[in-house]
mmCIF file of C-alpha atoms and ligand atoms in Angstrom:
data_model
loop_
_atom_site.group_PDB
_atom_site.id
_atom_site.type_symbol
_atom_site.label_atom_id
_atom_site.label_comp_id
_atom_site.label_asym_id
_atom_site.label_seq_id
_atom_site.Cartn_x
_atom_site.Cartn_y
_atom_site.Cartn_z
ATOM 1 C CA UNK A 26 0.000 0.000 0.000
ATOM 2 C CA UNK A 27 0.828 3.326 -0.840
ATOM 3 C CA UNK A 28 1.705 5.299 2.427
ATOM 4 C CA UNK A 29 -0.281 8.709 0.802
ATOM 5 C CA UNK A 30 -3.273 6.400 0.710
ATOM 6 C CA UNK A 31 -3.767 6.865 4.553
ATOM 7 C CA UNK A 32 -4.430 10.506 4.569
ATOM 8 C CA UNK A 33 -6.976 10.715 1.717
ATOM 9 C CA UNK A 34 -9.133 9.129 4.468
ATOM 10 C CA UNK A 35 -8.468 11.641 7.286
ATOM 11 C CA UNK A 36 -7.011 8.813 9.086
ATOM 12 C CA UNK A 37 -4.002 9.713 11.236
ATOM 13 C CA UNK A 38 -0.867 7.788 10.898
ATOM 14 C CA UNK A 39 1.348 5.955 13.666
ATOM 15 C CA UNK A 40 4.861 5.290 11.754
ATOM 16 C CA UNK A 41 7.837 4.128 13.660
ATOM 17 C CA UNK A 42 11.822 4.430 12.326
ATOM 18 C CA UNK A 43 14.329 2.392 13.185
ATOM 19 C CA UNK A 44 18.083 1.981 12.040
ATOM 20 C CA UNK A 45 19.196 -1.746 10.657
ATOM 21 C CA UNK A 46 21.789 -3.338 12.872
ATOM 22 C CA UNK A 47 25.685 -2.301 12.703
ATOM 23 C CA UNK A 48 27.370 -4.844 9.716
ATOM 24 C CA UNK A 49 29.169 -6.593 12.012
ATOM 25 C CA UNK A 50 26.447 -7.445 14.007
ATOM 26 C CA UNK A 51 23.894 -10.567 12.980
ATOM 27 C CA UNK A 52 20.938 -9.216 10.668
ATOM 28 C CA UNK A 53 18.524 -11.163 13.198
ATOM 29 C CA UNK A 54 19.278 -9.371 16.355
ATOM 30 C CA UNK A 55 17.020 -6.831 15.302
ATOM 31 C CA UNK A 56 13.660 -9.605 15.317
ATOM 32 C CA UNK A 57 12.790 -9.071 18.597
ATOM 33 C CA UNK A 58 12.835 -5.463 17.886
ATOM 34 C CA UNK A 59 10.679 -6.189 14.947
ATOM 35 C CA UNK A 60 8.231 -8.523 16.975
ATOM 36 C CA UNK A 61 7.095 -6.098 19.338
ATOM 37 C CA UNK A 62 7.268 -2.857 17.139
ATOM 38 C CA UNK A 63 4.958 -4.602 14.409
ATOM 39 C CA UNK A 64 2.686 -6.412 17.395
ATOM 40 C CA UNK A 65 2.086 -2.250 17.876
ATOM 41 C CA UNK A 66 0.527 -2.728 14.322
ATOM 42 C CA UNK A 67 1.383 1.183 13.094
ATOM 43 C CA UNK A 68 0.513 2.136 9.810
ATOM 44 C CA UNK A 69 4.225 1.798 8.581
ATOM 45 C CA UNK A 70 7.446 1.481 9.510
ATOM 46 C CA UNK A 71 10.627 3.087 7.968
ATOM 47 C CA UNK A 72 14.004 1.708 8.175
ATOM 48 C CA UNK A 73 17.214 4.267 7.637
ATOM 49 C CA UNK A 74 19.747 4.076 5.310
ATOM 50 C CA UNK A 75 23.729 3.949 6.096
ATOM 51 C CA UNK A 76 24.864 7.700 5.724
ATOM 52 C CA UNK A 77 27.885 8.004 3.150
ATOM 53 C CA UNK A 78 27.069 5.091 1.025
ATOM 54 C CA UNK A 79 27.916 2.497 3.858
ATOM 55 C CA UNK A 80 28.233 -1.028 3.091
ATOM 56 C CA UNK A 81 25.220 -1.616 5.637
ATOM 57 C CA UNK A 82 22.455 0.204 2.888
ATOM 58 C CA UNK A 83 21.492 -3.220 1.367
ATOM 59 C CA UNK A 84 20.471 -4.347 5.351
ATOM 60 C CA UNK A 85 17.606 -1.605 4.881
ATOM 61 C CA UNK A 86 16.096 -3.836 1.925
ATOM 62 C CA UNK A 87 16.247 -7.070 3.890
ATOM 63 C CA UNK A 88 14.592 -5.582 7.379
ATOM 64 C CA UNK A 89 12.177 -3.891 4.897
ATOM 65 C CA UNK A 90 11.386 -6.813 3.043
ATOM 66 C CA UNK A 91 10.899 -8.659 6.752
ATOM 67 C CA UNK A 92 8.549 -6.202 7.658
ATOM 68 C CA UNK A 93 6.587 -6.593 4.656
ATOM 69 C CA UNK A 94 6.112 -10.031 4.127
ATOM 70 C CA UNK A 95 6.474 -11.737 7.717
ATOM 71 C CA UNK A 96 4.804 -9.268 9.720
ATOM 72 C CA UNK A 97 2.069 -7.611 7.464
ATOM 73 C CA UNK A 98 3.436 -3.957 8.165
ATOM 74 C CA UNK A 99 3.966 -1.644 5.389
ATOM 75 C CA UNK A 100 7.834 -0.765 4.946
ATOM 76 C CA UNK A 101 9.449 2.804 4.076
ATOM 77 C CA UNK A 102 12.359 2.457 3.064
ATOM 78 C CA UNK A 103 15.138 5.249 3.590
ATOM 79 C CA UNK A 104 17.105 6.391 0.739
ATOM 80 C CA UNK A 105 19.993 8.685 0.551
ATOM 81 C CA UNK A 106 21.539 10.200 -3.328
ATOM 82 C CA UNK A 107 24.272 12.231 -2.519
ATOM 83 C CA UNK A 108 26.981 9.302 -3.208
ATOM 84 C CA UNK A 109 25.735 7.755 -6.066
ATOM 85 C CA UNK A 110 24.988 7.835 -9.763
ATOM 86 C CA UNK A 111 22.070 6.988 -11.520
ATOM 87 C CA UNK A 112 22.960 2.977 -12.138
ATOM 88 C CA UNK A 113 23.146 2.865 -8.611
ATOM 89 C CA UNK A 114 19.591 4.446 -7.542
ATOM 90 C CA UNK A 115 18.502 2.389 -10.244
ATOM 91 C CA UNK A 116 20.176 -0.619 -8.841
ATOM 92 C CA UNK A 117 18.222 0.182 -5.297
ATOM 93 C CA UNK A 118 14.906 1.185 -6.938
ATOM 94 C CA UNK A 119 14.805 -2.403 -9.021
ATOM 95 C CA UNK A 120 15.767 -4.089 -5.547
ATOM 96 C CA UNK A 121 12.829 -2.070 -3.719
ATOM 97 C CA UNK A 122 10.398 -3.180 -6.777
ATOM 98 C CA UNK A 123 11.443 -6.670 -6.749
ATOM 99 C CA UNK A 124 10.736 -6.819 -2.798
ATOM 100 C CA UNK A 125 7.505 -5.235 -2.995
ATOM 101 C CA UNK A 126 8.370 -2.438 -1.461
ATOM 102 C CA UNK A 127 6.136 0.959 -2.589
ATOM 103 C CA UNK A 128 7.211 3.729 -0.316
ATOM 104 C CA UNK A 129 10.632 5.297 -0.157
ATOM 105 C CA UNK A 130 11.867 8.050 1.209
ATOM 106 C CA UNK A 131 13.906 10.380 -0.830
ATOM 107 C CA UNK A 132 16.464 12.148 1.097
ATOM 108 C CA UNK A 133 20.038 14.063 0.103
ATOM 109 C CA UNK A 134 22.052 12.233 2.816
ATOM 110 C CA UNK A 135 24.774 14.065 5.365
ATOM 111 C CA UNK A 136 27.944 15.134 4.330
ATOM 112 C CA UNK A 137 30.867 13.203 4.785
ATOM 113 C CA UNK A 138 34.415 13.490 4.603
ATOM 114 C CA UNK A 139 35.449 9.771 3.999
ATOM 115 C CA UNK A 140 32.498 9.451 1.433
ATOM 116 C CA UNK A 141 33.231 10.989 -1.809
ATOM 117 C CA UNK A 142 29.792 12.991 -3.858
ATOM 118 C CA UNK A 143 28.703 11.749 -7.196
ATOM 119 C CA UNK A 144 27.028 15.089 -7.895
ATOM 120 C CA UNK A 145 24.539 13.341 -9.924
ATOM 121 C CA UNK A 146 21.543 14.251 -7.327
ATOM 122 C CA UNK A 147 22.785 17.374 -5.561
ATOM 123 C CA UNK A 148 19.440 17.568 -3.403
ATOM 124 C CA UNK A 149 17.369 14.639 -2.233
ATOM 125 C CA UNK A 150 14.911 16.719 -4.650
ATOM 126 C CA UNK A 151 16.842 15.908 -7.623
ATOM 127 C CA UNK A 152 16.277 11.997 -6.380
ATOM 128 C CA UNK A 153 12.518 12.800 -6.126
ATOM 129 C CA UNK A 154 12.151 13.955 -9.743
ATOM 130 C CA UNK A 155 14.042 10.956 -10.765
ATOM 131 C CA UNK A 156 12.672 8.299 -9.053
ATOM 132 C CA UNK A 157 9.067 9.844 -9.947
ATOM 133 C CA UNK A 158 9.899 9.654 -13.597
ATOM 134 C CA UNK A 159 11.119 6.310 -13.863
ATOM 135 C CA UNK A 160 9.217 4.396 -11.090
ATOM 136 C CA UNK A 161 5.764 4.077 -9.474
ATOM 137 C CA UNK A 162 6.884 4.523 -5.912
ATOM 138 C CA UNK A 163 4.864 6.445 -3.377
ATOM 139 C CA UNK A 164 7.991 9.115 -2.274
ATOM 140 C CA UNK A 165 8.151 11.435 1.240
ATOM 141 C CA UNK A 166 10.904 13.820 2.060
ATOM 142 C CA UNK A 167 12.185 14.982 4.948
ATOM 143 C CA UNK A 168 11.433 18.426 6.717
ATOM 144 C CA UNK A 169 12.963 20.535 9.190
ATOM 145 C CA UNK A 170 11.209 22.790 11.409
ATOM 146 C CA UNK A 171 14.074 24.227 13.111
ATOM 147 C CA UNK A 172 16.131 24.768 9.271
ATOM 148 C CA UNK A 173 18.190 22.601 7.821
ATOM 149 C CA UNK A 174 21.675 22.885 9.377
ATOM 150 C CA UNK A 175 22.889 23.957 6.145
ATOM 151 C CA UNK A 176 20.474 26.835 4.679
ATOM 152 C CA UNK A 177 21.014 30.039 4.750
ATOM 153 C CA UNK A 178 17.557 31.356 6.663
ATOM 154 C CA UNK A 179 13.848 29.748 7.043
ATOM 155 C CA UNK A 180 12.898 31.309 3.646
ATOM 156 C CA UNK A 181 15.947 29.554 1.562
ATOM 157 C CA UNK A 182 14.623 26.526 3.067
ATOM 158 C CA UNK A 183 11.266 26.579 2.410
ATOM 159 C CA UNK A 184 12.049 27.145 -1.115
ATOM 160 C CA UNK A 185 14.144 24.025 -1.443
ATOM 161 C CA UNK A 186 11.253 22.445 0.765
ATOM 162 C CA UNK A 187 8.604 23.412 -2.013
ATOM 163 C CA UNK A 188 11.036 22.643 -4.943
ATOM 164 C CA UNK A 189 10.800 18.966 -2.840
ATOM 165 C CA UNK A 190 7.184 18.863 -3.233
ATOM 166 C CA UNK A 191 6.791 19.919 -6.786
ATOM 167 C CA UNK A 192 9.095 17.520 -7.521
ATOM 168 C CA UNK A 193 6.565 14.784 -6.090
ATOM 169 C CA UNK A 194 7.047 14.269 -2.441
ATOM 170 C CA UNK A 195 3.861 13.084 -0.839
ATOM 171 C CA UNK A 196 4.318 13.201 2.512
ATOM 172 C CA UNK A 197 6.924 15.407 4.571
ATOM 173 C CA UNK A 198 8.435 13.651 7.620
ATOM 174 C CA UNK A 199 9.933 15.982 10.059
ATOM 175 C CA UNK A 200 13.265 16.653 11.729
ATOM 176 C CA UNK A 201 12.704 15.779 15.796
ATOM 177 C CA UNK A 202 11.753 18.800 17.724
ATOM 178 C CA UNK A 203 11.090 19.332 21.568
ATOM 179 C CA UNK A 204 8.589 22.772 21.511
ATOM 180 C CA UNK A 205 5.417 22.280 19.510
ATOM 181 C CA UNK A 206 5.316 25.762 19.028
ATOM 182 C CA UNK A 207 8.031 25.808 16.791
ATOM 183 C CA UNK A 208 6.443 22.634 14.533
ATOM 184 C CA UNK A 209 3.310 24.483 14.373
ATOM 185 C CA UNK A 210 4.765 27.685 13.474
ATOM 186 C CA UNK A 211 6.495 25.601 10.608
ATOM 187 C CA UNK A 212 3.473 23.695 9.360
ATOM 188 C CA UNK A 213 1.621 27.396 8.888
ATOM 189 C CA UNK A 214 4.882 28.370 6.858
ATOM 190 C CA UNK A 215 4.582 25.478 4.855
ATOM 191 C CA UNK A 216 1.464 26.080 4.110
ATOM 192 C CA UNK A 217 1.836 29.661 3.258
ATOM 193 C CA UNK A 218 3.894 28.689 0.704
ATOM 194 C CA UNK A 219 1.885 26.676 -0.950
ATOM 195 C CA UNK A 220 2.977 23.115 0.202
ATOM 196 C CA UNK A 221 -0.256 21.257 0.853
ATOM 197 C CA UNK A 222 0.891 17.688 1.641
ATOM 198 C CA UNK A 223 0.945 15.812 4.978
ATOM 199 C CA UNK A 224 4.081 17.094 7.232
ATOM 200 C CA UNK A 225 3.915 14.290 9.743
ATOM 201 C CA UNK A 226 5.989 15.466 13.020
ATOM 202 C CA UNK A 227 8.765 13.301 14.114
ATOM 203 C CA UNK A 228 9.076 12.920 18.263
ATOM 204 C CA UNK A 229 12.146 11.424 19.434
ATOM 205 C CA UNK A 230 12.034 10.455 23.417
ATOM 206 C CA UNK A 231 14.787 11.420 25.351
ATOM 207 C CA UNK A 232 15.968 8.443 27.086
ATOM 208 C CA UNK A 233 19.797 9.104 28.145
ATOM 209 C CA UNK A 234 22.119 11.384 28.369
ATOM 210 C CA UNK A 235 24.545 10.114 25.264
ATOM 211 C CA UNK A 236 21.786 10.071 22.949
ATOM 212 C CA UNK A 237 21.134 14.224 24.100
ATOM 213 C CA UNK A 238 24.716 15.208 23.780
ATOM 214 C CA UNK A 239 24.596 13.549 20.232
ATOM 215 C CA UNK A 240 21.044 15.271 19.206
ATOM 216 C CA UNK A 241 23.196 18.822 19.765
ATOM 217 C CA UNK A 242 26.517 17.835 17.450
ATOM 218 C CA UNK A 243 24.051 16.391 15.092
ATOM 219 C CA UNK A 244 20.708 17.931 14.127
ATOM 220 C CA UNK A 245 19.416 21.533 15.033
ATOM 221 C CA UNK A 246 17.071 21.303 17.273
ATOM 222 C CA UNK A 247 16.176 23.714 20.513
ATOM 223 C CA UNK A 248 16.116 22.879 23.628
ATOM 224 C CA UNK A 249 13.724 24.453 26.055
ATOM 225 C CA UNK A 250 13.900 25.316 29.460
ATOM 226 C CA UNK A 251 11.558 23.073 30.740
ATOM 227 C CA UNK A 252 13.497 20.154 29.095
ATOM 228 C CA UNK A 253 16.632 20.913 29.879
ATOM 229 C CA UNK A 254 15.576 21.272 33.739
ATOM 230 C CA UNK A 255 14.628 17.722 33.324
ATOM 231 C CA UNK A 256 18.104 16.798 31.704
ATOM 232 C CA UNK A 257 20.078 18.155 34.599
ATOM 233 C CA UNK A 258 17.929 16.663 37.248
ATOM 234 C CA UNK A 259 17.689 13.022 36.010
ATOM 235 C CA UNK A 260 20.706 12.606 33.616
ATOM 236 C CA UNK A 261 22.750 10.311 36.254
ATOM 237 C CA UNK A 262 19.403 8.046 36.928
ATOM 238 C CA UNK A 263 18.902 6.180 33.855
ATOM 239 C CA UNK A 264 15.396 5.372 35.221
ATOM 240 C CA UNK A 265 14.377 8.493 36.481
ATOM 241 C CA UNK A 266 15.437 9.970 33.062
ATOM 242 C CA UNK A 267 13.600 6.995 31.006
ATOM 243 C CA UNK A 268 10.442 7.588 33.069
ATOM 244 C CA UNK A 269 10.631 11.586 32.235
ATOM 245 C CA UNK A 270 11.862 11.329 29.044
ATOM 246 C CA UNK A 271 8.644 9.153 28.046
ATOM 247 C CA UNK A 272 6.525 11.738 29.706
ATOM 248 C CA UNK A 273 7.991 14.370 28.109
ATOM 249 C CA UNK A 274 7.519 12.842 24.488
ATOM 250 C CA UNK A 275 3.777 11.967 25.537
ATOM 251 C CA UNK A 276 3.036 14.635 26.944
ATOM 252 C CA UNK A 277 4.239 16.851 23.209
ATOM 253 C CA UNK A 278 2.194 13.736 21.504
ATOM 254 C CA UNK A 279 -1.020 14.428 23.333
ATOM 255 C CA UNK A 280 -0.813 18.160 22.167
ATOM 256 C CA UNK A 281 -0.075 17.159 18.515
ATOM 257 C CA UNK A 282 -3.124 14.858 18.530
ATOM 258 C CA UNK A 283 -5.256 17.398 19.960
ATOM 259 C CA UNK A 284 -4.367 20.073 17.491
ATOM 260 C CA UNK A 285 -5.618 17.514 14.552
ATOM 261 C CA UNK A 286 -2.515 16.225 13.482
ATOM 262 C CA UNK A 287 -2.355 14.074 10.550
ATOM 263 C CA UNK A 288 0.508 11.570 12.174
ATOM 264 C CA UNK A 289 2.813 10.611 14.379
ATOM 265 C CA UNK A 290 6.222 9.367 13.811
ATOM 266 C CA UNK A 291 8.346 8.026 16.430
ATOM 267 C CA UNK A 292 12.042 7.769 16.412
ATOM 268 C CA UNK A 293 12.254 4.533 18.207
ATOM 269 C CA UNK A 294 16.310 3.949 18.297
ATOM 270 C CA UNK A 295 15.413 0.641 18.243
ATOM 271 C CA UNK A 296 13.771 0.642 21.786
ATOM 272 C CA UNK A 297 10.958 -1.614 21.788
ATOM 273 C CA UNK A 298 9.902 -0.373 25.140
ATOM 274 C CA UNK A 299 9.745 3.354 23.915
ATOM 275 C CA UNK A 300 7.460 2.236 21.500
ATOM 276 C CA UNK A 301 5.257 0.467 23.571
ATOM 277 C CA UNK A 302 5.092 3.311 26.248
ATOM 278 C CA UNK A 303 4.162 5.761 24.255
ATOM 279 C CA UNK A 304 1.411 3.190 22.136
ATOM 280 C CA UNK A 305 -0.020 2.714 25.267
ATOM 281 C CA UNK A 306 -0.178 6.161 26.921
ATOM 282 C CA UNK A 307 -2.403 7.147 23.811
ATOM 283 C CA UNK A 308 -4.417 4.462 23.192
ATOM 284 C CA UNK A 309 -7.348 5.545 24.110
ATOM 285 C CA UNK A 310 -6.789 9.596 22.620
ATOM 286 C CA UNK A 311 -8.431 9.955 19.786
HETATM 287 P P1 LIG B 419 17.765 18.313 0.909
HETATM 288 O O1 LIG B 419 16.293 18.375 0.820
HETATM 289 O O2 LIG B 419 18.518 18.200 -0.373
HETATM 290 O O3 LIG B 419 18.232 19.625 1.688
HETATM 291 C C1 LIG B 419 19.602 19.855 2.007
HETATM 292 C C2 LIG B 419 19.892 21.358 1.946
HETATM 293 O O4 LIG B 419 19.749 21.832 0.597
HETATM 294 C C3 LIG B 419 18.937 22.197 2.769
HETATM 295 O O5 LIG B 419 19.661 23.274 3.299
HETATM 296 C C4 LIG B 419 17.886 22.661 1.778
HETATM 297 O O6 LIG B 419 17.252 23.875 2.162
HETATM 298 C C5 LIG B 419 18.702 22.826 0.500
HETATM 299 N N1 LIG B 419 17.926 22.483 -0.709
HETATM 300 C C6 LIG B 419 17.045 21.461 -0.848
HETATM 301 N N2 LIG B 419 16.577 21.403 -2.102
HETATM 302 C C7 LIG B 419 17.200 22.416 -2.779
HETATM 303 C C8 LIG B 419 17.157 22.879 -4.132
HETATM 304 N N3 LIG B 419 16.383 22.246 -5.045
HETATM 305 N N4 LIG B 419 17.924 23.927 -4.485
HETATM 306 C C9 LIG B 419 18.720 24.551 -3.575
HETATM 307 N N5 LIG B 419 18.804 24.166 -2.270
HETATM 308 C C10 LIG B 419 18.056 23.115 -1.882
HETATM 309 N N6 LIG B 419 20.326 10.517 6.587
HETATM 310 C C11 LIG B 419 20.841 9.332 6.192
HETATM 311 O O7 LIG B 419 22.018 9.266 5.802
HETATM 312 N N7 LIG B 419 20.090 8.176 6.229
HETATM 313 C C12 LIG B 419 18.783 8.176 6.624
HETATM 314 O O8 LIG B 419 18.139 7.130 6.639
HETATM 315 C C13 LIG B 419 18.199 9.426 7.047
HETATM 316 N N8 LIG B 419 16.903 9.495 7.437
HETATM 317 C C14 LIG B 419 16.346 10.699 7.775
HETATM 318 C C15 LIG B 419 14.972 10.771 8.101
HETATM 319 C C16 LIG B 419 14.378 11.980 8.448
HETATM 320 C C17 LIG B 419 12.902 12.035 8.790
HETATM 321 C C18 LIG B 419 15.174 13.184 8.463
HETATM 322 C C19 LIG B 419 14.546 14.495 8.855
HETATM 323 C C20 LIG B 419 16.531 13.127 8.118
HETATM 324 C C21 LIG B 419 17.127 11.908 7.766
HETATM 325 N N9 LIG B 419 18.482 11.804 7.394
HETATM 326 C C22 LIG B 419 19.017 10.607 7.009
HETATM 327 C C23 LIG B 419 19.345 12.988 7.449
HETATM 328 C C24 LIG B 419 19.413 13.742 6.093
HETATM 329 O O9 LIG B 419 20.073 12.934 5.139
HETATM 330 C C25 LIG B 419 20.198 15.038 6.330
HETATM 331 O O10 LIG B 419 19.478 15.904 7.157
HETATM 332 C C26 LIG B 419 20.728 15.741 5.088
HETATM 333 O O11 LIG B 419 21.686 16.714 5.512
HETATM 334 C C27 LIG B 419 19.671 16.471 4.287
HETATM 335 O O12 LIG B 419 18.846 15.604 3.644
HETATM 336 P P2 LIG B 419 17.537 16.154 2.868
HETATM 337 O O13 LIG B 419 16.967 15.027 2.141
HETATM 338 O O14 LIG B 419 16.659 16.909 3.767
HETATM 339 O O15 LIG B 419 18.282 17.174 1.854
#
């Protein structure tokens, strides 16, 4: 099924992400992940590809194929075109046909110094026009409330965002964020400018400290007070900070639901038990 299909209905979405295992680790210890996160039965679930053309990209097929056709849970499939040519998106794209898989997600990929650029598709939009002329894949794109790292200002990239869209993204899936203010704020941009597709916010629960001080070298999101009270308090009591953390995430959930949201996607980091704490504290918010 095509993952656009879901909001023609009005039907809000539940999508989880998670990351394939590290290549020298067994492709299987991720099934007991996989048990429990498609036992959660969300509408799809989106596996990431290896930044910098890593030799783990082909482990996104497999776990995306596993979802698919053992668990009955439609797959996204993560797909980065900064480091390589045509042959080789084409290469990926016949390996996503051949294993059923309809929904990918288009996206530029990070920078790296140990990866060289093919500077065939510049920005994940230039992937998004190609894969929409050659394939039949339902394609999202990513979004970034807070500004991509890179752009110049908010209107720069809102322009590449809409270039994104015209070029056939269906669905925007969001950067995490930890004010709803500032996603909201975003969304009216968006639409403002004209870009009328689902932008589905990403929530990622803070769980422990390592995975914080990694969320500031890496993406661009702000941290409010409130949070960051709840950092310094709990960051040496791995419970204490699991249990608040969770609340936390819920508690910017609950506000997202109640404002109409058309989805939720949770960064799971391959935490069953994040999943299932927040699936629970909303099951019956409608
Ligand atoms: P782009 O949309 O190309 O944007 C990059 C920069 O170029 C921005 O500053 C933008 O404003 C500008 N821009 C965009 N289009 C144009 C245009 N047409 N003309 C001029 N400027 C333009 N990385 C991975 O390696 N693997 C993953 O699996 C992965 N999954 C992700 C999932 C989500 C939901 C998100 C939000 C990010 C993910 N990333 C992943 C990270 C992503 O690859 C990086 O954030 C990357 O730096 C940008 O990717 P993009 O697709 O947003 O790029």
């Amino acid at each position: 099924m095509k993952i656009s299909e879901i909001y023609k209905n009005n039907k809000r979405s539940l999508s989880f992400e998670i990351f394939p295992p590290k290549k020298d680790t067994e492709l299987a210890s991720i099934d007991e992940t996989l048990k429990v996160l498609c036992e959660l039965n969300p509408d799809f679930i989106s596996v990431t590809f290896g930044a910098g053309g890593s030799a783990n990209s082909n482990r996104t097929i497999e776990i995306a194929k596993n979802i698919k056709h053992n668990y009955g849970i439609e797959p996204v499939v993560h797909l980065t075109s900064l480091h390589y040519d045509k042959s080789e998106i084409d290469e990926f794209a016949t390996a996503m046909k051949e294993a059923g898989i309809e929904n990918i997600l288009a996206l530029r990929g990070d920078r790296s110094p140990n990866a060289p650029e093919k500077d065939v598709f510049p920005h994940a939009s230039d992937l998004i026009e190609y894969l929409k002329s050659k394939y039949d894949f339902c394609v999202l794109g990513a979004c970034y409330p807070e500004c991509h790292p890179e752009s110049s200002d908010r209107v720069n990239d809102l322009k590449g965002l809409k270039t994104k869209v015209d070029s056939g993204a269906e669905v925007l899936v969001s950067q995490l964020f930890f004010e709803n203010r500032i996603f909201y704020d975003f969304r009216e941009r968006c639409r403002i400018a004209g870009i009328d597709v689902p932008v589905i916010p990403g929530i990622m629960p803070v769980i422990n400290a390592n995975q914080i001080k990694r969320m500031i070298s890496l993406c661009n999101a702000s941290f409010p007070e409130r949070f960051c009270r709840i950092i310094r308090r709990y960051e040496n009591n791995s419970e204490a900070l699991f249990d608040a953390g969770m609340t936390y995430a819920l508690t910017q959930i609950i506000d997202l639901i109640a404002d109409g949201i058309q989805g939720i996607h949770l960064y799971t980091m391959n935490n069953p038990k994040v999943a299932k704490r927040i699936c629970d504290g909303i099951r019956n918010i409608v």
